Amino acid sequence: MSVINLISSCETCTQRWKNFQHLTKEELNLVNENRYEATFKPGETIIKQGSPTSNALFMASGMAKTYIEGLNGKNFILSIALPGRLIMGPGVYVDSRHTYSVAAITAVQACFINFEIFRQLIRINGAFAESLIEDISAKSQLTLNRMVSLSQKKMHGRLAEGLLYFADVVFKSDEYEMILSRQELGEMTNMAKECVVRILKELEDSKVIYSDSSKIRILDREKLIMISEKG
Amino acid sequence: MSVINLISSCETCTQRWKNFQHLTKEELNLVNENRYEATFKPGETIIKQGSPTSNALFMASGMAKTYIEGLNGKNFILSIALPGRLIMGPGVYVDSRHTYSVAAITAVQACFINFEIFRQLIRINGAFAESLIEDISAKSQLTLNRMVSLSQKKMHGRLAEGLLYFADVVFKSDEYEMILSRQELGEMTNMAKECVVRILKELEDSKVIYSDSSKIRILDREKLIMISEKG
DNA sequence: GTTTCCCGGTGATATATATCAATTATCAGA
DNA sequence: TCTGATAATTGATATATATCACCGGGAAAC
């Protein structure tokens, strides 16, 4: 992790969190003056679950995984963190601890913004506060959907859902590089890595996807969606 | 569902949401003037998933279940709604639809507060907005923990967790009336009703709990916690 | 009072999924 | 270029959990 400011200012940042649009020029300046940048190499931990929360995190470039370190050292991958999104667990407002860990998958350029500044802005700027509530609500909604999927769908459905998540949210393309290992894909869809391998193969055999271990291409999107929905 | 105002005002209400403490007298009055009461009989639907959100819900008395209607008509019980708590799903801020359904278990006296008023207060009162964020965050944190439990614990652990939830959160007592049917207990812990019956019996046989189908008494709390944590 | 339906309960069985053991592929250093 | 180390893959097996079929009881409906 090296610390050199590469981004000149929040004002000109192309990956800026869209909710910052509710801030006045002065308020945005306040954010800019209270941020620091850092870069991370693949595999490096950006945020450690349980550590005190002093900052809100944004990514300027790269990809990371957010995950909960659960029982018996088993991880549970929550999402792929992307540029332009706020990365801040609910723990900030509960016990001032990070609810989940974040680890870089590719090289990551990150911006940390002092949380006290953040909190201050929420108190003085109603529109900003509301936009934060919207952001949190959207995440919460996704988590609930996820919970229902995990408990009511079978493996095929969960894996299909995972593959569509990468296509629709992460890469916005039906062909992509699978940045997670089979093990991690299992941690995301709650299945053993062996099962991931097997079902991936089944999907390939039935011409729903093409896969060469690092690359995934969705061939029959209709069918993949059906598998995902039918469970 | 009958509509008669039984509670004289928010100001004197003993079951008032604690976050209302951040409101000024005038603001609280605004809330009071824009609420309406209703009572529900056991089994009645208070809120229907997917319907438009025009109100925030509070309960003055009684108990209800909040649940998501998932795939193939399978329900997923999220929590037991209790007096003094805000009952408002994230959908309010996402698509203006209720994310989950709420149904009365006992007789319920409820207060609906116009959501536009609520939204207005969030914009003008920073402390109130922050307290709402805290409330949402706490729920979000619980949901994440729940998701990890559901995916990493086995049936015994999940059921033990459920029993402790009733003891610690719902009734604040180690002896209580089980207000959910075995079927519903299964919808809460993600297991078939037959399995609920069997494991409940196992717990009774090993003297961890006493149970006579409608009553539950925790006999060995230490052990129950251990089962819950070990998975 | 009878009927109906849902709930609790039980045993047998089917199914989904995890685990184990072993083999091959891949890739970053030395 | 070799060489561990790690990941992908495979088949066989074990385990957790769901489903099915059935019974009896009680509460609500007729």
Coordinates of C-alpha atoms (C1' of nucleotides) in Angstrom, one line a residue:
Chain A
M1 CA 0.0 0.0 0.0
S2 CA 1.6 3.2 -1.1
V3 CA 0.3 6.7 -0.4
I4 CA 0.7 9.3 -3.1
N5 CA -2.1 11.6 -4.2
L6 CA -2.8 10.9 -7.8
I7 CA -6.3 12.4 -8.0
S8 CA -6.1 16.2 -8.1
S9 CA -9.5 16.8 -6.5
C10 CA -13.0 15.5 -5.8
E11 CA -14.4 18.2 -8.0
T12 CA -12.7 16.8 -11.2
C13 CA -12.8 13.1 -10.2
T14 CA -14.6 11.1 -12.8
Q15 CA -15.3 8.2 -10.4
R16 CA -16.8 10.5 -7.8
W17 CA -19.7 9.0 -5.8
K18 CA -22.9 10.4 -7.4
N19 CA -24.4 11.4 -4.1
F20 CA -21.7 14.1 -3.7
Q21 CA -23.8 16.0 -6.3
H22 CA -25.9 17.2 -3.4
L23 CA -23.0 19.0 -1.7
T24 CA -22.2 22.6 -2.2
K25 CA -18.8 23.6 -3.6
E26 CA -17.6 24.4 -0.1
E27 CA -18.9 21.1 1.3
L28 CA -17.2 19.2 -1.5
N29 CA -14.0 21.1 -0.8
L30 CA -14.2 20.0 2.8
V31 CA -14.4 16.4 1.6
N32 CA -11.5 17.0 -0.7
E33 CA -9.3 18.4 2.1
N34 CA -10.1 15.4 4.4
R35 CA -9.3 12.5 2.1
Y36 CA -6.2 10.5 1.5
E37 CA -5.4 8.1 -1.3
A38 CA -3.7 4.8 -1.3
T39 CA -3.0 2.1 -3.8
F40 CA -3.2 -1.7 -3.1
K41 CA -1.8 -4.7 -4.9
P42 CA -3.9 -7.7 -5.7
G43 CA -4.6 -9.7 -2.6
E44 CA -3.9 -6.9 -0.2
T45 CA -6.4 -6.2 2.6
I46 CA -8.0 -2.7 2.3
I47 CA -10.3 -3.0 5.2
K48 CA -10.3 -5.5 8.0
Q49 CA -13.5 -6.7 9.6
G50 CA -13.8 -5.7 13.2
S51 CA -11.3 -2.8 13.0
P52 CA -12.4 0.7 14.1
T53 CA -14.1 2.7 11.4
S54 CA -12.5 6.0 10.9
N55 CA -13.1 6.4 7.2
A56 CA -15.5 5.9 4.4
L57 CA -14.0 4.2 1.4
F58 CA -14.3 4.9 -2.3
M59 CA -12.4 3.3 -5.1
A60 CA -11.0 5.3 -8.0
S61 CA -10.0 2.2 -10.0
G62 CA -9.8 -1.5 -9.7
M63 CA -11.9 -4.2 -8.1
A64 CA -12.1 -5.6 -4.6
K65 CA -14.2 -8.2 -2.8
T66 CA -16.1 -7.4 0.3
Y67 CA -16.6 -10.4 2.6
I68 CA -17.6 -11.4 6.0
E69 CA -15.2 -13.7 7.9
G70 CA -17.8 -16.1 9.4
L71 CA -17.6 -19.3 11.4
N72 CA -14.6 -21.7 11.4
G73 CA -12.7 -19.3 9.1
K74 CA -15.3 -19.7 6.4
N75 CA -15.7 -16.5 4.4
F76 CA -18.9 -15.2 2.8
I77 CA -18.4 -12.9 -0.1
L78 CA -20.9 -10.1 -0.1
S79 CA -20.1 -8.2 -3.3
I80 CA -17.5 -6.9 -5.7
A81 CA -16.6 -3.4 -4.8
L82 CA -16.4 -1.1 -7.8
P83 CA -15.3 2.5 -8.5
G84 CA -17.8 5.2 -7.8
R85 CA -19.6 3.3 -5.0
L86 CA -19.6 4.0 -1.4
I87 CA -18.0 1.2 0.6
M88 CA -19.1 1.5 4.2
G89 CA -20.7 -1.2 6.3
P90 CA -23.6 -0.7 8.7
G91 CA -21.2 -1.2 11.6
V92 CA -20.1 2.4 11.3
Y93 CA -23.4 3.4 12.8
V94 CA -23.7 0.5 15.2
D95 CA -20.5 -0.2 17.0
S96 CA -18.0 1.9 15.0
R97 CA -16.4 -1.3 13.6
H98 CA -16.1 -2.5 10.1
T99 CA -18.8 -5.1 9.5
Y100 CA -16.9 -6.7 6.7
S101 CA -13.4 -7.0 5.2
V102 CA -12.4 -5.7 1.8
A103 CA -9.5 -7.1 -0.2
A104 CA -8.1 -6.0 -3.5
I105 CA -8.6 -8.4 -6.4
T106 CA -6.9 -6.3 -9.0
A107 CA -4.7 -3.3 -8.4
V108 CA -6.8 -0.8 -6.5
Q109 CA -6.6 3.0 -6.1
A110 CA -8.6 4.0 -3.1
C111 CA -9.8 7.2 -1.4
F112 CA -10.4 7.3 2.3
I113 CA -12.6 10.1 3.6
N114 CA -12.6 11.0 7.2
F115 CA -15.8 9.7 8.7
E116 CA -16.4 12.7 11.0
I117 CA -16.5 15.0 8.0
F118 CA -19.0 12.6 6.5
R119 CA -21.1 12.6 9.6
Q120 CA -21.0 16.3 9.8
L121 CA -22.3 16.7 6.2
I122 CA -25.2 14.3 6.9
R123 CA -26.3 16.5 9.8
I124 CA -26.1 19.8 7.9
N125 CA -27.2 18.8 4.4
G126 CA -30.7 17.1 4.3
A127 CA -30.5 16.2 0.7
F128 CA -27.2 14.5 1.2
A129 CA -28.5 12.7 4.2
E130 CA -31.5 11.5 2.2
S131 CA -29.3 10.3 -0.6
L132 CA -27.2 8.3 1.8
I133 CA -30.4 6.7 3.1
E134 CA -31.3 5.8 -0.4
D135 CA -27.8 4.3 -0.9
I136 CA -28.1 2.2 2.3
S137 CA -31.6 1.2 1.5
A138 CA -30.6 -0.1 -2.0
K139 CA -27.9 -2.2 -0.4
S140 CA -30.2 -3.4 2.3
Q141 CA -32.8 -4.4 -0.3
L142 CA -30.2 -6.4 -2.2
T143 CA -29.1 -8.2 0.9
L144 CA -32.6 -9.2 1.7
N145 CA -33.1 -10.6 -1.9
R146 CA -29.8 -12.3 -1.5
M147 CA -30.9 -13.9 1.7
V148 CA -34.0 -15.3 0.2
S149 CA -32.1 -16.6 -2.8
L150 CA -29.6 -18.3 -0.6
S151 CA -32.2 -20.0 1.5
Q152 CA -34.8 -20.9 -1.2
K153 CA -32.8 -21.6 -4.3
K154 CA -30.7 -24.7 -5.0
M155 CA -27.1 -24.6 -6.2
H156 CA -27.9 -24.2 -9.9
G157 CA -30.0 -21.2 -9.3
R158 CA -27.5 -19.6 -6.9
L159 CA -24.6 -20.1 -9.3
A160 CA -26.6 -18.8 -12.3
E161 CA -27.5 -15.7 -10.2
G162 CA -23.8 -15.2 -9.4
L163 CA -22.8 -15.4 -13.1
L164 CA -25.5 -12.9 -14.0
Y165 CA -24.3 -10.6 -11.3
F166 CA -20.9 -10.4 -12.9
A167 CA -22.4 -9.9 -16.3
D168 CA -25.0 -7.3 -15.3
V169 CA -23.4 -5.4 -12.5
V170 CA -19.6 -5.9 -12.5
F171 CA -18.7 -6.1 -16.2
K172 CA -21.9 -5.0 -18.0
S173 CA -21.1 -7.6 -20.6
D174 CA -22.0 -11.2 -21.3
E175 CA -18.4 -12.1 -21.7
Y176 CA -15.9 -11.5 -18.9
E177 CA -12.8 -12.6 -17.1
M178 CA -13.8 -14.6 -14.0
I179 CA -11.8 -12.7 -11.3
L180 CA -12.8 -15.0 -8.5
S181 CA -11.4 -18.5 -8.0
R182 CA -13.8 -21.4 -7.8
Q183 CA -13.3 -21.4 -4.1
E184 CA -14.4 -17.7 -3.9
L185 CA -17.3 -18.3 -6.3
G186 CA -18.4 -20.9 -3.8
E187 CA -18.0 -18.4 -0.9
M188 CA -20.3 -16.1 -2.8
T189 CA -23.0 -18.6 -3.7
N190 CA -22.7 -20.7 -0.6
M191 CA -21.4 -23.9 -2.2
A192 CA -18.3 -26.1 -2.0
K193 CA -15.7 -25.4 -4.7
E194 CA -16.1 -28.9 -6.1
C195 CA -19.8 -28.2 -6.7
V196 CA -19.0 -24.9 -8.4
V197 CA -16.7 -26.8 -10.8
R198 CA -19.3 -29.5 -11.5
I199 CA -22.2 -27.1 -12.1
L200 CA -20.1 -24.8 -14.2
K201 CA -19.3 -27.8 -16.3
E202 CA -23.0 -28.8 -16.5
L203 CA -23.9 -25.3 -17.7
E204 CA -21.2 -25.6 -20.3
D205 CA -22.3 -29.0 -21.5
S206 CA -25.8 -27.7 -21.9
K207 CA -24.5 -24.8 -24.0
V208 CA -25.8 -22.1 -21.5
I209 CA -22.3 -20.7 -21.0
Y210 CA -18.8 -21.1 -22.5
S211 CA -16.1 -21.3 -19.9
D212 CA -12.3 -21.8 -20.1
S213 CA -11.6 -21.5 -16.4
S214 CA -10.6 -17.9 -16.5
K215 CA -13.1 -16.6 -19.1
I216 CA -16.9 -16.9 -19.0
R217 CA -19.2 -16.2 -21.9
I218 CA -23.0 -16.4 -21.5
L219 CA -24.4 -18.1 -24.6
D220 CA -28.0 -18.5 -23.6
R221 CA -29.0 -15.7 -21.4
E222 CA -32.7 -16.6 -21.4
K223 CA -32.0 -20.0 -20.1
L224 CA -29.5 -18.7 -17.5
I225 CA -32.1 -16.3 -16.2
M226 CA -34.6 -19.1 -16.1
I227 CA -32.3 -21.3 -14.1
S228 CA -31.6 -18.4 -11.8
E229 CA -35.3 -17.7 -11.2
K230 CA -36.5 -21.3 -11.0
G231 CA -34.0 -22.0 -8.3
Chain B
M1 CA -59.3 -3.8 11.0
S2 CA -61.0 -1.0 12.8
V3 CA -60.0 2.6 12.9
I4 CA -60.5 4.5 16.1
N5 CA -58.0 6.7 17.7
L6 CA -57.1 5.2 21.1
I7 CA -53.8 6.9 21.7
S8 CA -54.3 10.6 22.6
S9 CA -51.0 11.9 21.2
C10 CA -47.5 11.0 20.3
E11 CA -46.2 13.2 23.1
T12 CA -47.7 11.1 25.8
C13 CA -47.4 7.7 24.0
T14 CA -45.4 5.3 26.1
Q15 CA -44.5 3.1 23.1
R16 CA -43.2 6.0 21.1
W17 CA -40.2 5.3 18.8
K18 CA -37.2 6.5 20.7
N19 CA -35.8 8.4 17.7
F20 CA -38.7 10.8 18.0
Q21 CA -36.7 12.3 20.9
H22 CA -34.7 14.2 18.4
L23 CA -37.8 16.1 17.2
T24 CA -38.8 19.5 18.5
K25 CA -42.3 19.9 20.0
E26 CA -43.6 21.3 16.8
E27 CA -42.1 18.6 14.7
L28 CA -43.6 15.9 17.0
N29 CA -46.9 17.7 16.7
L30 CA -46.7 17.4 12.9
V31 CA -46.2 13.7 13.3
N32 CA -49.1 13.5 15.6
E33 CA -51.4 15.3 13.2
N34 CA -50.5 13.1 10.3
R35 CA -50.9 9.7 11.8
Y36 CA -53.8 7.3 12.0
E37 CA -54.5 4.3 14.1
A38 CA -55.8 0.9 13.3
T39 CA -56.3 -2.4 15.1
F40 CA -55.8 -5.8 13.7
K41 CA -57.0 -9.2 14.7
P42 CA -54.6 -12.2 14.8
G43 CA -53.8 -13.4 11.2
E44 CA -54.8 -10.1 9.5
T45 CA -52.3 -8.6 7.1
I46 CA -51.1 -5.2 8.2
I47 CA -48.8 -4.6 5.2
K48 CA -48.6 -6.4 2.0
Q49 CA -45.3 -6.9 0.2
G50 CA -45.2 -5.1 -3.1
S51 CA -47.9 -2.6 -2.3
P52 CA -47.0 1.2 -2.5
T53 CA -45.4 2.6 0.6
S54 CA -47.3 5.7 1.8
N55 CA -46.7 5.2 5.5
A56 CA -44.2 4.3 8.2
L57 CA -45.6 1.8 10.7
F58 CA -45.3 1.6 14.4
M59 CA -47.1 -0.7 16.8
A60 CA -48.6 0.5 20.1
S61 CA -49.3 -3.1 21.3
G62 CA -49.2 -6.7 20.1
M63 CA -46.9 -8.7 18.0
A64 CA -46.6 -9.3 14.3
K65 CA -44.4 -11.2 11.9
T66 CA -42.5 -9.5 9.1
Y67 CA -41.9 -11.9 6.2
I68 CA -40.8 -12.0 2.6
E69 CA -43.0 -13.9 0.2
G70 CA -40.3 -15.8 -1.8
L71 CA -40.2 -18.4 -4.5
N72 CA -43.0 -20.9 -5.1
G73 CA -45.1 -19.4 -2.3
K74 CA -42.4 -20.1 0.3
N75 CA -42.3 -17.5 3.0
F76 CA -39.2 -16.3 4.8
I77 CA -39.9 -14.8 8.3
L78 CA -37.5 -11.9 8.9
S79 CA -38.5 -10.8 12.4
I80 CA -41.1 -10.4 15.0
A81 CA -42.4 -6.8 14.9
L82 CA -42.7 -5.3 18.4
P83 CA -44.1 -2.1 19.9
G84 CA -41.8 0.9 19.9
R85 CA -39.9 -0.1 16.8
L86 CA -40.0 1.4 13.3
I87 CA -41.4 -1.0 10.8
M88 CA -40.3 0.2 7.4
G89 CA -38.6 -1.8 4.7
P90 CA -35.7 -0.5 2.5
G91 CA -38.1 -0.5 -0.5
V92 CA -39.5 2.8 0.7
Y93 CA -36.3 4.5 -0.6
V94 CA -35.8 2.1 -3.5
D95 CA -39.0 1.7 -5.5
S96 CA -41.6 3.0 -3.1
R97 CA -42.9 -0.5 -2.5
H98 CA -43.1 -2.5 0.7
T99 CA -40.2 -5.0 0.7
Y100 CA -41.9 -7.4 3.0
S101 CA -45.3 -8.3 4.4
V102 CA -46.4 -7.8 8.0
A103 CA -49.2 -9.9 9.5
A104 CA -50.6 -9.7 13.1
I105 CA -49.9 -12.7 15.3
T106 CA -51.7 -11.4 18.4
A107 CA -54.2 -8.5 18.4
V108 CA -52.3 -5.5 17.2
Q109 CA -52.8 -1.7 17.7
A110 CA -50.9 0.1 15.0
C111 CA -50.0 3.7 14.1
F112 CA -49.4 4.7 10.5
I113 CA -47.5 7.9 9.9
N114 CA -47.6 9.6 6.5
F115 CA -44.3 9.0 4.8
E116 CA -44.0 12.4 3.2
I117 CA -44.0 14.0 6.7
F118 CA -41.3 11.5 7.7
R119 CA -39.2 12.4 4.7
Q120 CA -39.6 16.1 5.4
L121 CA -38.4 15.7 8.9
I122 CA -35.4 13.8 7.7
R123 CA -34.5 16.7 5.4
I124 CA -34.9 19.5 8.0
N125 CA -33.6 17.7 11.2
G126 CA -30.1 16.4 10.9
A127 CA -30.1 14.6 14.3
F128 CA -33.3 12.9 13.4
A129 CA -31.9 11.8 10.0
E130 CA -28.8 10.5 11.7
S131 CA -30.9 8.5 14.2
L132 CA -32.8 7.0 11.3
I133 CA -29.5 6.0 9.7
E134 CA -28.5 4.4 12.9
D135 CA -31.8 2.5 13.0
I136 CA -31.5 1.3 9.5
S137 CA -27.8 0.3 10.1
A138 CA -28.7 -1.8 13.1
K139 CA -31.2 -3.7 11.1
S140 CA -28.8 -4.1 8.2
Q141 CA -26.2 -5.4 10.5
L142 CA -28.6 -8.0 11.9
T143 CA -29.6 -9.1 8.4
L144 CA -26.0 -9.6 7.5
N145 CA -25.4 -11.7 10.6
R146 CA -28.5 -13.6 9.8
M147 CA -27.4 -14.3 6.3
V148 CA -24.1 -15.7 7.5
S149 CA -25.9 -17.9 10.1
L150 CA -28.3 -19.2 7.5
S151 CA -25.5 -20.1 5.2
Q152 CA -22.9 -21.4 7.6
K153 CA -24.8 -23.0 10.5
K154 CA -26.6 -26.3 10.4
M155 CA -30.1 -26.8 11.5
H156 CA -29.4 -27.2 15.2
G157 CA -27.5 -24.0 15.3
R158 CA -30.1 -22.1 13.4
L159 CA -33.0 -23.3 15.6
A160 CA -31.0 -22.6 18.8
E161 CA -30.4 -19.1 17.5
G162 CA -34.2 -18.7 16.8
L163 CA -35.1 -19.8 20.3
L164 CA -32.6 -17.4 21.8
Y165 CA -34.0 -14.6 19.7
F166 CA -37.4 -15.1 21.3
A167 CA -35.9 -15.3 24.7
D168 CA -33.6 -12.3 24.4
V169 CA -35.3 -9.9 22.0
V170 CA -39.0 -10.8 21.9
F171 CA -39.9 -11.9 25.4
K172 CA -36.8 -11.0 27.4
S173 CA -37.4 -14.1 29.4
D174 CA -36.1 -17.7 29.2
E175 CA -39.7 -19.0 29.4
Y176 CA -42.2 -18.0 26.8
E177 CA -45.2 -18.9 24.8
M178 CA -44.1 -20.0 21.3
I179 CA -46.3 -17.7 19.1
L180 CA -45.2 -19.2 15.9
S181 CA -46.3 -22.6 14.5
R182 CA -43.6 -25.2 13.8
Q183 CA -44.2 -24.4 10.1
E184 CA -43.4 -20.7 10.8
L185 CA -40.5 -21.5 13.0
G186 CA -39.2 -23.3 10.0
E187 CA -39.8 -20.3 7.7
M188 CA -37.7 -18.3 10.1
T189 CA -34.8 -20.7 10.4
N190 CA -35.0 -22.1 6.9
M191 CA -35.9 -25.7 7.7
A192 CA -38.8 -28.0 7.0
K193 CA -41.5 -28.2 9.8
E194 CA -40.7 -31.8 10.4
C195 CA -37.1 -31.0 11.1
V196 CA -38.2 -28.3 13.5
V197 CA -40.3 -30.9 15.4
R198 CA -37.5 -33.4 15.5
I199 CA -34.7 -31.0 16.7
L200 CA -37.0 -29.4 19.2
K201 CA -37.5 -32.9 20.6
E202 CA -33.8 -33.6 20.6
L203 CA -33.2 -30.4 22.5
E204 CA -35.8 -31.5 25.0
D205 CA -34.4 -35.0 25.3
S206 CA -31.0 -33.6 26.1
K207 CA -32.5 -31.3 28.7
V208 CA -31.5 -28.1 27.0
I209 CA -35.1 -26.9 26.8
Y210 CA -38.5 -27.9 28.1
S211 CA -41.3 -27.6 25.5
D212 CA -44.9 -28.5 25.6
S213 CA -45.8 -27.5 22.0
S214 CA -47.0 -24.0 22.9
K215 CA -44.6 -23.2 25.8
I216 CA -40.8 -23.1 25.7
R217 CA -38.5 -22.9 28.6
I218 CA -34.7 -22.7 28.3
L219 CA -33.2 -25.0 30.9
D220 CA -29.5 -24.9 29.9
R221 CA -28.8 -21.5 28.4
E222 CA -25.1 -22.0 28.2
K223 CA -25.5 -25.1 26.1
L224 CA -28.1 -23.5 23.9
I225 CA -25.7 -20.7 23.2
M226 CA -23.0 -23.1 22.5
I227 CA -25.2 -25.0 20.0
S228 CA -26.1 -21.7 18.4
E229 CA -22.5 -20.6 18.0
K230 CA -21.0 -23.9 17.1
G231 CA -23.5 -24.2 14.2
Chain C
dG1 C1' -73.1 -32.5 16.2
dT2 C1' -70.6 -33.5 12.4
dT3 C1' -67.2 -32.3 9.1
dT4 C1' -63.2 -30.1 7.5
dC5 C1' -58.9 -28.4 7.8
dC6 C1' -54.7 -27.3 9.8
dC7 C1' -51.2 -28.4 13.2
dG8 C1' -48.1 -31.4 15.7
dG9 C1' -45.9 -35.5 15.4
dT10 C1' -43.5 -40.0 13.5
dG11 C1' -41.0 -43.2 10.4
dA12 C1' -39.3 -44.3 5.9
dT13 C1' -37.2 -42.6 2.0
dA14 C1' -35.2 -39.5 -1.5
dT15 C1' -32.3 -35.7 -2.7
dA16 C1' -29.1 -32.1 -2.4
dT17 C1' -24.9 -31.0 -1.1
dA18 C1' -20.4 -31.5 1.4
dT19 C1' -16.4 -34.0 2.1
dC20 C1' -12.6 -36.9 1.1
dA21 C1' -8.9 -38.6 -1.8
dA22 C1' -6.4 -38.4 -5.6
dT23 C1' -4.8 -36.3 -10.2
dT24 C1' -3.7 -32.8 -13.2
dA25 C1' -2.9 -28.0 -14.5
dT26 C1' -0.9 -23.5 -13.6
dC27 C1' 2.2 -20.2 -12.2
dA28 C1' 5.6 -17.5 -9.7
dG29 C1' 10.0 -17.7 -8.0
dA30 C1' 14.9 -19.9 -7.4
Chain D
dT1 C1' 14.4 -24.8 -16.5
dC2 C1' 13.1 -26.9 -12.5
dT3 C1' 10.2 -26.7 -8.4
dG4 C1' 7.0 -26.0 -4.9
dA5 C1' 2.7 -24.1 -4.0
dT6 C1' -1.8 -23.3 -5.2
dA7 C1' -5.9 -23.9 -7.9
dA8 C1' -8.9 -26.9 -10.9
dT9 C1' -10.9 -31.1 -11.6
dT10 C1' -12.8 -35.9 -11.0
dG11 C1' -15.0 -39.8 -8.9
dA12 C1' -16.5 -42.1 -4.7
dT13 C1' -18.7 -41.6 -0.5
dA14 C1' -20.9 -39.5 3.6
dT15 C1' -24.1 -36.4 5.6
dA16 C1' -27.6 -33.1 6.2
dT17 C1' -31.9 -32.0 5.1
dA18 C1' -36.3 -32.3 2.5
dT19 C1' -40.1 -34.9 1.1
dC20 C1' -43.6 -38.3 1.5
dA21 C1' -47.2 -40.8 3.7
dC22 C1' -49.6 -41.3 7.4
dC23 C1' -51.9 -40.6 12.2
dG24 C1' -54.4 -38.2 15.9
dG25 C1' -56.2 -34.1 17.9
dG26 C1' -58.4 -29.8 18.3
dA27 C1' -60.5 -25.7 16.6
dA28 C1' -63.3 -23.6 13.4
dA29 C1' -67.0 -24.0 9.9
dC30 C1' -71.3 -25.7 8.5

